[in-house]
Amino acid sequence: MTARPDPLTVEVVDLIGTVVARFHEEYERAAAEHSLTGAQARLLRLLAMESMPMRKLAQCLKCEPSNVTGIVDRLESRGLVERRPDPADRRVKLAVPTTEGQATAEHLRTSLDFAREPLGRLTAAERTLLKQLLQRMLGLGDAPDASDSPEAGGPAEGPGRGGA
Amino acid sequence: MTARPDPLTVEVVDLIGTVVARFHEEYERAAAEHSLTGAQARLLRLLAMESMPMRKLAQCLKCEPSNVTGIVDRLESRGLVERRPDPADRRVKLAVPTTEGQATAEHLRTSLDFAREPLGRLTAAERTLLKQLLQRMLGLGDAPDASDSPEAGGPAEGPGRGGA
DNA sequence: TATTGTTATACTCTATAACTATA
DNA sequence: TATAGTTATAGAGTATAACAATA
């Protein structure tokens, strides 16, 4: 419990921490360019992919439903999101992006290209390699057997996951 | 609408997003285990590595100095951090972790082993590779210590064949 | 009775601006 | 004048608990 991991692992963990910090900074900056907070941007992007009830939004955002009320309130007051009744269950309210909300989400996506820029420093082969390593690290789409290394062009094709 | 980056890049960006999301969840969870918020945990970990003035804390945390006042206030009221005068400049206050604060930071570090666990799925060679890719991606100079640059002399070089 | 969404409450984080005490 | 830290203020996110409408 007190034993330190080997130095290599510590170094990689630190690097991941740096990636995380930089990603977050840039995400907030991109959101701010559209006068959105990070939480608002995340919710809007989620809705742009698929309209859903408040409850499900809370699950996706991993927060309490009461918080979603406030975030949607602010987006709605700016005309980016709408609440619609669910004909099937009158308790449910569906959050739906307006046309402007959809457009904003799209702009947001391109603003988020920041994430692409640092990747531009890597060759295609390196990106493939990075993809495979991250997939293995996250336990996605690859064998749990850690005894053979990935081959470019080889093993894992689309795990088609989502979320962020 | 706007041209999308190539699919490979999109995939890698998504993976990084997943890493970021998971890292954050786990960081908050680890902090909460010690009844700390994420911001408090980050500040405490920073101080555990090196005591510093309030101003520098703000720079490290990339927030306004006024915020640091509050965060340190809460940590101080719990006996985890202390404010000490700087003999050289009486305007400056140095934030210093108490013994208990140091211990908490240490526990925090081990709680943060979540970051180590997924890396356990990678072999040492793969971790080295991942390290180099992340360094290049982040625009960090190549490792100062060549000791852990195995046969993968060229970062753009393929994976596998010597490794793992 | 259970579920959906909301309200009310309290706390933390955040930025801005004004203030103090030094320098 | 400039700097370090604080205070005051306001807005946003968060969790908890209580509530209304509906199932």
CSV table of C-alpha atoms (C1' of nucleotides) in Angstrom, one decimal:
chain,number,residue,atom,x,y,z
A,1,MET,CA,0.0,0.0,0.0
A,2,THR,CA,2.9,2.3,0.6
A,3,ALA,CA,5.1,0.8,-2.1
A,4,ARG,CA,5.6,3.2,-4.9
A,5,PRO,CA,5.0,2.1,-8.5
A,6,ASP,CA,8.1,1.8,-10.6
A,7,PRO,CA,9.5,5.1,-11.9
A,8,LEU,CA,8.4,4.5,-15.5
A,9,THR,CA,4.8,4.1,-14.4
A,10,VAL,CA,5.0,7.2,-12.3
A,11,GLU,CA,6.3,9.1,-15.3
A,12,VAL,CA,3.5,7.9,-17.5
A,13,VAL,CA,0.9,8.7,-14.9
A,14,ASP,CA,2.3,12.2,-14.6
A,15,LEU,CA,2.1,12.6,-18.4
A,16,ILE,CA,-1.5,11.5,-18.4
A,17,GLY,CA,-2.1,14.0,-15.7
A,18,THR,CA,-0.7,16.7,-18.0
A,19,VAL,CA,-2.8,15.5,-20.9
A,20,VAL,CA,-5.9,15.7,-18.6
A,21,ALA,CA,-5.1,19.2,-17.4
A,22,ARG,CA,-4.4,20.5,-20.8
A,23,PHE,CA,-7.5,18.9,-22.3
A,24,HIS,CA,-9.6,20.5,-19.6
A,25,GLU,CA,-8.1,24.0,-20.0
A,26,GLU,CA,-8.8,23.9,-23.7
A,27,TYR,CA,-12.3,22.5,-23.2
A,28,GLU,CA,-13.2,25.4,-20.9
A,29,ARG,CA,-11.6,27.9,-23.2
A,30,ALA,CA,-13.5,26.5,-26.2
A,31,ALA,CA,-16.7,26.7,-24.3
A,32,ALA,CA,-16.0,30.2,-23.1
A,33,GLU,CA,-15.5,31.3,-26.7
A,34,HIS,CA,-19.2,30.6,-27.0
A,35,SER,CA,-20.0,32.1,-23.6
A,36,LEU,CA,-20.7,28.7,-22.3
A,37,THR,CA,-19.4,27.0,-19.2
A,38,GLY,CA,-17.9,23.6,-19.4
A,39,ALA,CA,-20.9,21.9,-18.0
A,40,GLN,CA,-23.2,23.7,-20.4
A,41,ALA,CA,-21.0,22.8,-23.3
A,42,ARG,CA,-21.0,19.1,-22.3
A,43,LEU,CA,-24.7,19.0,-21.9
A,44,LEU,CA,-25.3,20.8,-25.2
A,45,ARG,CA,-22.9,18.5,-27.1
A,46,LEU,CA,-24.7,15.5,-25.6
A,47,LEU,CA,-28.1,16.8,-26.7
A,48,ALA,CA,-26.7,17.6,-30.2
A,49,MET,CA,-26.0,13.9,-30.5
A,50,GLU,CA,-29.3,12.7,-29.1
A,51,SER,CA,-32.2,14.4,-27.3
A,52,MET,CA,-33.1,12.9,-24.0
A,53,PRO,CA,-35.1,13.3,-20.8
A,54,MET,CA,-33.7,15.3,-17.9
A,55,ARG,CA,-33.1,12.1,-16.0
A,56,LYS,CA,-31.0,10.5,-18.6
A,57,LEU,CA,-29.0,13.7,-19.0
A,58,ALA,CA,-28.1,13.5,-15.3
A,59,GLN,CA,-27.0,9.9,-15.8
A,60,CYS,CA,-24.8,10.8,-18.7
A,61,LEU,CA,-23.3,13.8,-16.9
A,62,LYS,CA,-22.9,11.7,-13.7
A,63,CYS,CA,-24.5,14.3,-11.6
A,64,GLU,CA,-27.8,14.7,-9.7
A,65,PRO,CA,-31.0,15.4,-11.6
A,66,SER,CA,-31.5,18.7,-9.7
A,67,ASN,CA,-28.3,20.1,-11.3
A,68,VAL,CA,-29.6,19.4,-14.8
A,69,THR,CA,-32.6,21.6,-14.1
A,70,GLY,CA,-30.3,24.6,-13.6
A,71,ILE,CA,-28.0,23.9,-16.5
A,72,VAL,CA,-30.9,23.4,-18.9
A,73,ASP,CA,-32.6,26.5,-17.5
A,74,ARG,CA,-29.6,28.6,-18.5
A,75,LEU,CA,-29.3,27.0,-21.9
A,76,GLU,CA,-33.1,27.4,-22.4
A,77,SER,CA,-33.0,31.1,-21.4
A,78,ARG,CA,-30.4,31.6,-24.1
A,79,GLY,CA,-32.6,29.8,-26.7
A,80,LEU,CA,-30.2,26.9,-27.2
A,81,VAL,CA,-32.3,24.2,-25.7
A,82,GLU,CA,-36.0,23.5,-25.4
A,83,ARG,CA,-38.1,21.4,-23.0
A,84,ARG,CA,-40.7,19.2,-24.7
A,85,PRO,CA,-43.3,17.0,-23.1
A,86,ASP,CA,-43.0,13.3,-23.7
A,87,PRO,CA,-46.3,12.1,-25.1
A,88,ALA,CA,-45.7,8.7,-23.7
A,89,ASP,CA,-45.2,9.7,-20.1
A,90,ARG,CA,-46.4,13.1,-18.9
A,91,ARG,CA,-43.9,13.2,-16.1
A,92,VAL,CA,-41.0,13.2,-18.5
A,93,LYS,CA,-39.5,16.3,-20.1
A,94,LEU,CA,-37.3,15.9,-23.2
A,95,ALA,CA,-34.5,18.3,-23.6
A,96,VAL,CA,-34.0,19.1,-27.2
A,97,PRO,CA,-31.5,21.5,-28.8
A,98,THR,CA,-32.9,24.3,-30.9
A,99,THR,CA,-31.6,25.0,-34.3
A,100,GLU,CA,-29.3,27.5,-32.8
A,101,GLY,CA,-28.3,25.1,-30.2
A,102,GLN,CA,-27.4,22.5,-32.8
A,103,ALA,CA,-25.3,25.1,-34.6
A,104,THR,CA,-23.6,26.1,-31.4
A,105,ALA,CA,-22.8,22.5,-30.7
A,106,GLU,CA,-21.3,22.2,-34.2
A,107,HIS,CA,-19.1,25.2,-33.7
A,108,LEU,CA,-18.1,23.8,-30.4
A,109,ARG,CA,-17.0,20.7,-32.0
A,110,THR,CA,-14.7,22.5,-34.5
A,111,SER,CA,-13.4,24.7,-31.7
A,112,LEU,CA,-12.6,21.5,-29.9
A,113,ASP,CA,-10.2,20.7,-32.7
A,114,PHE,CA,-7.5,21.9,-30.3
A,115,ALA,CA,-7.4,18.3,-29.4
A,116,ARG,CA,-6.4,17.5,-32.9
A,117,GLU,CA,-3.5,20.0,-33.0
A,118,PRO,CA,-1.2,18.3,-30.6
A,119,LEU,CA,-2.0,15.0,-32.3
A,120,GLY,CA,-0.7,16.7,-35.5
A,121,ARG,CA,2.7,16.3,-34.0
A,122,LEU,CA,2.4,12.6,-34.4
A,123,THR,CA,2.6,10.6,-37.6
A,124,ALA,CA,-0.3,8.5,-38.7
A,125,ALA,CA,1.6,5.4,-37.6
A,126,GLU,CA,2.2,6.9,-34.2
A,127,ARG,CA,-1.4,7.8,-33.8
A,128,THR,CA,-2.4,4.3,-34.6
A,129,LEU,CA,0.0,3.1,-32.0
A,130,LEU,CA,-1.3,5.6,-29.5
A,131,LYS,CA,-4.8,4.5,-30.2
A,132,GLN,CA,-4.0,0.9,-29.6
A,133,LEU,CA,-2.1,1.6,-26.4
A,134,LEU,CA,-5.0,3.7,-25.0
A,135,GLN,CA,-7.5,1.1,-26.0
A,136,ARG,CA,-5.5,-1.6,-24.2
A,137,MET,CA,-5.0,0.7,-21.2
A,138,LEU,CA,-8.7,1.4,-21.0
A,139,GLY,CA,-9.6,-2.2,-21.3
A,140,LEU,CA,-11.4,-1.6,-24.6
A,141,GLY,CA,-11.7,-4.0,-27.5
A,142,ASP,CA,-8.5,-5.9,-27.0
A,143,ALA,CA,-7.5,-9.2,-25.4
A,144,PRO,CA,-6.8,-9.0,-21.7
A,145,ASP,CA,-3.7,-11.0,-22.3
A,146,ALA,CA,-0.9,-8.5,-21.9
A,147,SER,CA,1.8,-10.7,-23.4
A,148,ASP,CA,1.9,-9.5,-26.9
A,149,SER,CA,2.2,-6.1,-28.2
A,150,PRO,CA,0.0,-4.4,-30.7
A,151,GLU,CA,0.9,-4.4,-34.4
A,152,ALA,CA,0.2,-1.4,-36.6
A,153,GLY,CA,-2.7,-2.2,-38.8
A,154,GLY,CA,-3.4,-5.4,-36.9
A,155,PRO,CA,-5.7,-6.2,-34.0
A,156,ALA,CA,-8.2,-3.7,-32.9
A,157,GLU,CA,-10.7,-2.1,-35.2
A,158,GLY,CA,-13.5,0.1,-34.2
A,159,PRO,CA,-14.7,-0.4,-30.7
A,160,GLY,CA,-17.2,2.3,-31.4
A,161,ARG,CA,-17.4,3.7,-28.0
A,162,GLY,CA,-18.6,7.1,-27.0
A,163,GLY,CA,-18.7,9.5,-24.3
A,164,ALA,CA,-16.2,11.8,-22.8
B,1,MET,CA,-20.5,21.3,-42.3
B,2,THR,CA,-16.9,21.9,-41.5
B,3,ALA,CA,-14.5,19.3,-42.7
B,4,ARG,CA,-13.9,16.6,-40.1
B,5,PRO,CA,-10.4,15.5,-39.2
B,6,ASP,CA,-9.5,12.0,-40.4
B,7,PRO,CA,-11.3,9.2,-38.7
B,8,LEU,CA,-8.1,7.9,-37.0
B,9,THR,CA,-7.6,11.3,-35.3
B,10,VAL,CA,-11.2,11.5,-34.3
B,11,GLU,CA,-10.9,8.0,-32.7
B,12,VAL,CA,-7.8,9.0,-30.8
B,13,VAL,CA,-9.3,12.3,-29.6
B,14,ASP,CA,-12.3,10.3,-28.4
B,15,LEU,CA,-10.0,7.9,-26.5
B,16,ILE,CA,-8.2,10.8,-24.9
B,17,GLY,CA,-11.6,12.2,-23.9
B,18,THR,CA,-12.4,8.9,-22.3
B,19,VAL,CA,-9.1,8.9,-20.4
B,20,VAL,CA,-9.8,12.4,-19.3
B,21,ALA,CA,-13.3,11.6,-18.0
B,22,ARG,CA,-12.1,8.5,-16.2
B,23,PHE,CA,-9.2,10.3,-14.6
B,24,HIS,CA,-11.3,13.1,-13.3
B,25,GLU,CA,-14.0,10.8,-11.9
B,26,GLU,CA,-11.4,8.8,-10.1
B,27,TYR,CA,-9.5,11.9,-8.9
B,28,GLU,CA,-12.7,13.3,-7.3
B,29,ARG,CA,-13.6,10.0,-5.8
B,30,ALA,CA,-10.1,9.6,-4.3
B,31,ALA,CA,-10.3,13.2,-2.9
B,32,ALA,CA,-13.8,12.5,-1.5
B,33,GLU,CA,-12.5,9.5,0.4
B,34,HIS,CA,-10.4,12.0,2.4
B,35,SER,CA,-13.3,14.5,2.6
B,36,LEU,CA,-11.5,16.8,0.3
B,37,THR,CA,-12.8,18.5,-2.9
B,38,GLY,CA,-10.8,18.1,-6.1
B,39,ALA,CA,-9.4,21.6,-5.8
B,40,GLN,CA,-8.3,21.0,-2.2
B,41,ALA,CA,-6.6,17.8,-3.1
B,42,ARG,CA,-4.8,19.3,-6.0
B,43,LEU,CA,-3.5,22.2,-3.8
B,44,LEU,CA,-2.5,19.9,-1.0
B,45,ARG,CA,-0.6,17.6,-3.4
B,46,LEU,CA,1.2,20.6,-4.8
B,47,LEU,CA,2.2,21.8,-1.3
B,48,ALA,CA,3.3,18.3,-0.3
B,49,MET,CA,5.9,18.5,-3.1
B,50,GLU,CA,6.9,22.0,-2.3
B,51,SER,CA,5.8,24.8,0.0
B,52,MET,CA,5.1,28.0,-1.8
B,53,PRO,CA,3.6,31.5,-1.5
B,54,MET,CA,-0.1,32.0,-2.2
B,55,ARG,CA,0.6,33.8,-5.4
B,56,LYS,CA,2.6,30.9,-6.8
B,57,LEU,CA,-0.1,28.5,-5.8
B,58,ALA,CA,-2.5,30.5,-7.9
B,59,GLN,CA,-0.2,30.3,-10.8
B,60,CYS,CA,0.2,26.5,-10.5
B,61,LEU,CA,-3.5,26.0,-10.1
B,62,LYS,CA,-4.2,28.4,-13.0
B,63,CYS,CA,-6.8,30.3,-11.0
B,64,GLU,CA,-7.1,33.8,-9.4
B,65,PRO,CA,-5.2,34.4,-6.2
B,66,SER,CA,-8.4,35.2,-4.4
B,67,ASN,CA,-9.6,31.7,-4.9
B,68,VAL,CA,-6.5,30.3,-3.2
B,69,THR,CA,-7.3,32.3,-0.1
B,70,GLY,CA,-10.5,30.3,0.3
B,71,ILE,CA,-9.1,26.9,-0.5
B,72,VAL,CA,-6.2,27.4,1.9
B,73,ASP,CA,-8.6,28.7,4.5
B,74,ARG,CA,-10.6,25.5,4.4
B,75,LEU,CA,-7.5,23.3,4.5
B,76,GLU,CA,-6.1,25.4,7.3
B,77,SER,CA,-9.3,25.1,9.4
B,78,ARG,CA,-8.9,21.3,9.1
B,79,GLY,CA,-5.3,21.5,10.2
B,80,LEU,CA,-3.8,20.3,7.0
B,81,VAL,CA,-2.1,23.4,5.9
B,82,GLU,CA,-0.4,26.4,7.7
B,83,ARG,CA,0.3,29.9,6.7
B,84,ARG,CA,3.8,31.1,7.6
B,85,PRO,CA,5.3,34.6,7.1
B,86,ASP,CA,8.2,34.9,4.7
B,87,PRO,CA,11.1,36.5,6.5
B,88,ALA,CA,12.4,38.0,3.3
B,89,ASP,CA,9.2,39.8,2.3
B,90,ARG,CA,6.5,40.5,4.9
B,91,ARG,CA,3.8,40.8,2.2
B,92,VAL,CA,4.3,37.1,1.4
B,93,LYS,CA,2.6,34.2,3.1
B,94,LEU,CA,4.0,30.7,2.6
B,95,ALA,CA,1.6,27.9,2.5
B,96,VAL,CA,3.1,24.9,4.2
B,97,PRO,CA,1.5,21.4,4.8
B,98,THR,CA,1.3,20.3,8.4
B,99,THR,CA,2.5,16.8,9.3
B,100,GLU,CA,-1.1,15.6,9.0
B,101,GLY,CA,-1.4,17.4,5.7
B,102,GLN,CA,1.7,15.6,4.4
B,103,ALA,CA,0.3,12.3,5.6
B,104,THR,CA,-3.0,13.0,3.9
B,105,ALA,CA,-1.2,13.9,0.7
B,106,GLU,CA,0.6,10.7,0.9
B,107,HIS,CA,-2.6,8.7,1.3
B,108,LEU,CA,-4.0,10.6,-1.5
B,109,ARG,CA,-1.2,9.5,-3.7
B,110,THR,CA,-1.8,5.9,-3.0
B,111,SER,CA,-5.5,6.3,-3.4
B,112,LEU,CA,-4.6,7.7,-6.8
B,113,ASP,CA,-3.3,4.4,-7.8
B,114,PHE,CA,-6.3,4.0,-10.0
B,115,ALA,CA,-4.1,5.7,-12.5
B,116,ARG,CA,-1.6,3.0,-12.1
B,117,GLU,CA,-4.0,0.1,-12.4
B,118,PRO,CA,-5.1,0.6,-16.0
B,119,LEU,CA,-1.4,1.0,-16.9
B,120,GLY,CA,-0.9,-2.4,-15.4
B,121,ARG,CA,-2.5,-3.8,-18.5
B,122,LEU,CA,0.5,-2.6,-20.5
B,123,THR,CA,3.9,-4.2,-20.6
B,124,ALA,CA,6.9,-2.2,-19.6
B,125,ALA,CA,7.8,-1.8,-23.3
B,126,GLU,CA,4.4,-0.5,-24.1
B,127,ARG,CA,4.5,1.9,-21.2
B,128,THR,CA,7.8,3.3,-22.5
B,129,LEU,CA,6.2,3.6,-25.9
B,130,LEU,CA,3.2,5.4,-24.5
B,131,LYS,CA,5.4,7.7,-22.6
B,132,GLN,CA,7.3,8.7,-25.7
B,133,LEU,CA,4.2,9.2,-27.7
B,134,LEU,CA,2.6,11.4,-25.0
B,135,GLN,CA,5.8,13.4,-24.7
B,136,ARG,CA,5.9,14.0,-28.4
B,137,MET,CA,2.2,14.8,-28.4
B,138,LEU,CA,2.6,17.4,-25.6
B,139,GLY,CA,5.6,18.9,-27.3
B,140,LEU,CA,7.8,18.0,-24.4
B,141,GLY,CA,11.4,17.5,-25.3
B,142,ASP,CA,12.5,14.0,-25.6
B,143,ALA,CA,13.3,12.4,-22.3
B,144,PRO,CA,16.4,13.9,-20.7
B,145,ASP,CA,17.4,10.5,-19.5
B,146,ALA,CA,18.1,8.2,-22.3
B,147,SER,CA,18.2,5.3,-19.9
B,148,ASP,CA,14.6,4.4,-20.6
B,149,SER,CA,14.7,4.8,-24.3
B,150,PRO,CA,15.1,1.2,-25.3
B,151,GLU,CA,15.5,0.0,-28.8
B,152,ALA,CA,12.7,2.3,-29.9
B,153,GLY,CA,15.3,4.9,-30.8
B,154,GLY,CA,13.1,6.6,-33.3
B,155,PRO,CA,9.7,7.6,-31.8
B,156,ALA,CA,8.2,7.4,-35.3
B,157,GLU,CA,9.4,3.9,-35.4
B,158,GLY,CA,7.0,1.0,-35.4
B,159,PRO,CA,5.9,-0.9,-32.4
B,160,GLY,CA,6.3,-4.4,-31.5
B,161,ARG,CA,9.0,-6.2,-33.0
B,162,GLY,CA,11.5,-5.8,-30.2
B,163,GLY,CA,9.1,-5.1,-27.5
B,164,ALA,CA,7.1,-6.9,-25.0
C,1,DT,C1',-46.1,3.4,-3.7
C,2,DA,C1',-42.6,4.6,-7.1
C,3,DT,C1',-40.8,7.8,-10.4
C,4,DT,C1',-39.8,12.4,-12.9
C,5,DG,C1',-38.7,16.8,-12.5
C,6,DT,C1',-38.5,20.8,-9.7
C,7,DT,C1',-37.6,23.7,-5.7
C,8,DA,C1',-35.1,25.1,-1.5
C,9,DT,C1',-30.8,25.1,0.8
C,10,DA,C1',-26.0,25.0,1.6
C,11,DC,C1',-21.3,24.6,0.2
C,12,DT,C1',-17.4,25.1,-3.0
C,13,DC,C1',-15.1,27.0,-6.9
C,14,DT,C1',-14.6,30.7,-10.0
C,15,DA,C1',-13.6,35.6,-11.6
C,16,DT,C1',-13.7,40.6,-10.8
C,17,DA,C1',-12.9,44.6,-8.2
C,18,DA,C1',-11.7,47.1,-4.2
C,19,DC,C1',-9.0,47.1,-0.1
C,20,DT,C1',-4.5,46.5,3.2
C,21,DA,C1',0.0,46.1,4.2
C,22,DT,C1',3.9,46.0,2.6
C,23,DA,C1',7.8,47.1,-0.9
D,1,DT,C1',3.7,53.1,-7.8
D,2,DA,C1',3.7,48.3,-7.7
D,3,DT,C1',3.0,43.8,-5.5
D,4,DA,C1',1.0,40.0,-2.1
D,5,DG,C1',-2.8,38.7,0.0
D,6,DT,C1',-7.4,39.5,1.4
D,7,DT,C1',-12.3,40.8,1.4
D,8,DA,C1',-16.7,41.5,-0.9
D,9,DT,C1',-19.6,40.2,-4.4
D,10,DA,C1',-21.9,37.5,-7.8
D,11,DG,C1',-22.6,33.5,-10.8
D,12,DA,C1',-22.2,28.7,-11.5
D,13,DG,C1',-21.9,23.7,-10.3
D,14,DT,C1',-22.7,20.3,-6.9
D,15,DA,C1',-25.3,17.3,-3.4
D,16,DT,C1',-29.2,16.6,-0.3
D,17,DA,C1',-33.8,16.8,1.0
D,18,DA,C1',-38.6,17.9,0.4
D,19,DC,C1',-42.3,18.6,-2.9
D,20,DA,C1',-45.8,18.3,-7.0
D,21,DA,C1',-47.5,15.8,-10.8
D,22,DT,C1',-47.9,11.5,-12.8
D,23,DA,C1',-47.4,6.6,-13.2
